[in-house]
Amino acid sequence: MFGKKASFNFTLVLLFSFSLSSPDFAALLSFKASSDPFDSLSSWVSSSASNPCLDSWLGVTCNPVTHRVTRLVLENLNLTGPIDSLSGLTQLRLLSLEKNYLSSSSSLNLSLWPNIKHLYLSHNRFAGNFPDGVSTLRRLLRLELSYNNFSGGIPLNELARLTRLLTLRLEANLFTGTLDSGDSSIYSLVDFNVSGNKLSGEIPTWLSRFPRSSFTGNENLCGEPLLLSCSNRTVPSEPVRSDNHGSRGPSKAVVLIIVIIDTVAIVAALVTVTWCCRYKARAHRDVTTKPNNKAHSFVGPHTEPRVDEEKMVAFEGCKGFSKVDDLLKSSAELLGKGTVGTTYKVVMDGGGVVVVKRVRDNLRTKNLDGWLRLIGGIRHSNILSLRAYYHSKEELLLVYDFLPNGTLHSLLHGNRGPWRTPLDWTTRLRLASGAAEGLAFLHSYSKAKLFHGHVTSSNIIVDHHGNACVSDIGLHQLLQTPKWTNNDYKPPELTLSSSNNRNYTQKSDVYSFGVVVLEILTGKMASGEGQESLVKWVQSLGREEWTWEVFDYELMRYKENKQEMVALMEVGLLCLTSLGKDRPKMSMVHSMIEGIRTKGAIGGVNCVVNNLSSDSSPALSEGTRTNSIGRQL
């Protein structure tokens, strides 16, 4: 006993000694002494009994093994003075000092933080040239220096060495010079802004992909996407009004003529392209179909067209065709092959566009038409409606509306490169709520006990208004042997050897939807990285590790919504509970997400906790409810 007590005391001594000798401890206290006149950092206590890594120091996060500071977030705390003392925090991964009054006593040197990934210094009083040492930060992802007093040139040739850089925000400073980076380009950038500076010259082609708002406020900057040609550049980007003493810019009449000429040119180009496309499409329909053509007859080389008398079974909203022959002779494009069948985009002769799913095998035959008529009668704004179907002994054709905005899977994972448009947080939350509402409606349908059977991000499609629509509803209940294209969505109660859907319930849909929620939050695919699935990876992490290393890097710009993201993560993990009986109903999941959208993170989830407590048919066991929502928020 004495030996254990002595060892314990010795450990405490080591920890206290570490606090006093640690360069991080000294750097933080030095920063507080020079930059905190209003005692906003009162939790930073300079005593031998205090440790920034073991106590609750505001904004400080440490590595649990090395006890070195890795994150420092001190925003809008009225901090003032130089930040030079923070140079001792050499293990920082994230530093955010936004909306203070901080500066640097000399030229800011970023190489002092060699491991930094996220650096946010906007809305302060930093001045002087662009910070030194930026080219050494090979792990840097986000750099925001906007709303300061930096001047001089922007070293784009040095920044081009940062192959992982995603964000470069430099607006509202005093930068001069050009945006010329020589032969170097930063194609990894997805967020770029240099507006409100004193830059000049032509915008390089590799930067012209960013919106006009990224460059406005630089009087002598020209080129795309600004509406100002660089040829004969003699005027500022904004026209100067004429007065009785002459004009420094083009007259209104000249500007009007330029606009008219540009408009006529654009219209002419559009007419030409449209005519070419129509001519090409007509030519494709007139020639003999070839198996490898992208656009070919929907009949294909191996199927004979049906006679005109064979009618489609049509439902509400079916437009542009009434016979199966109308589809079989139309131009079609293969969209993909899934567990149910092959999907085509079909362009009708009248110009209408539909999606046709072709199912040829594995269909159950008992009461198939009755089941399809049931599905065809389901109408909800978050469900992709079945418009028509045709059934013969050989095949089944299912007709749906064509929604051009793609699937949630493509929006989250498609083209993760320089030309990608990131999916913002508000849209992600709206799509999650819409998909949940569609599934909840399906589960509550009064005419039959329905479930989806294969919920994935690929089966959630975005309509013309940006709403999520769940597709393929009820179709897996048509199959004699349901299949899974991705077992990472498969709930635990369905083993890999399951040959039927006898164990499948509505709670299985809930599990699969939980995987979709993790995709929305992390930006990762359900299959995860390496051999580990996304679910196992997230479940292996403690809540304290739900940092920006877990959430999608594209969500970094919405730091004010982090608590909403944490709350949605809680909802996703509730859906992923091992036992189906302990998972919430989809109606409850939808209520949770809507609560987060309308009432914020804590208010929305707490509202649902109260509903869970009063639910007559409990969706969660008491232990699950306490250990998940109650404990975390």
CSV table of C-alpha atoms in Angstrom, one decimal, residues 454-457 483-492 494 496 508-519 524-537 539 576:
chain,number,residue,atom,x,y,z
A,454,HIS,CA,-31.8,-0.4,-49.0
A,455,VAL,CA,-31.3,3.1,-47.7
A,456,THR,CA,-28.0,4.6,-49.0
A,457,SER,CA,-26.8,8.1,-50.0
A,483,LYS,CA,-29.2,-7.9,-52.4
A,484,TRP,CA,-26.9,-5.2,-51.0
A,485,THR,CA,-24.4,-3.3,-53.2
A,486,ASN,CA,-22.6,-2.0,-50.1
A,487,ASN,CA,-22.6,-4.0,-46.9
A,488,ASP,CA,-21.4,-1.0,-44.9
A,489,TYR,CA,-25.1,0.2,-44.8
A,490,LYS,CA,-26.3,-3.2,-43.7
A,491,PRO,CA,-27.7,-3.4,-40.2
A,492,PRO,CA,-26.2,-6.0,-37.7
A,494,LEU,CA,-28.8,-9.0,-41.3
A,496,LEU,CA,-23.8,-11.6,-44.8
A,508,SER,CA,-33.2,-1.6,-40.3
A,509,ASP,CA,-33.9,1.4,-42.4
A,510,VAL,CA,-33.1,3.5,-39.4
A,511,TYR,CA,-29.6,1.9,-39.1
A,512,SER,CA,-28.9,2.5,-42.8
A,513,PHE,CA,-30.0,6.1,-42.5
A,514,GLY,CA,-27.6,6.5,-39.5
A,515,VAL,CA,-24.7,5.6,-41.9
A,516,VAL,CA,-26.0,8.4,-44.3
A,517,VAL,CA,-25.9,10.9,-41.4
A,518,LEU,CA,-22.2,10.0,-40.8
A,519,GLU,CA,-21.5,10.6,-44.5
A,524,LYS,CA,-16.3,10.2,-46.1
A,525,MET,CA,-17.9,7.2,-48.0
A,526,ALA,CA,-19.6,4.5,-46.0
A,527,SER,CA,-16.8,2.1,-46.9
A,528,GLY,CA,-14.4,4.3,-45.0
A,529,GLU,CA,-10.7,4.1,-45.6
A,530,GLY,CA,-8.7,0.9,-45.7
A,531,GLN,CA,-10.4,-2.1,-44.2
A,532,GLU,CA,-12.4,-0.1,-41.6
A,533,SER,CA,-15.9,1.0,-42.3
A,534,LEU,CA,-17.1,4.6,-41.6
A,535,VAL,CA,-19.3,3.4,-38.8
A,536,LYS,CA,-16.6,1.5,-37.0
A,537,TRP,CA,-14.2,4.4,-37.3
A,539,GLN,CA,-17.8,4.6,-33.1
A,576,LEU,CA,-26.6,3.0,-35.3
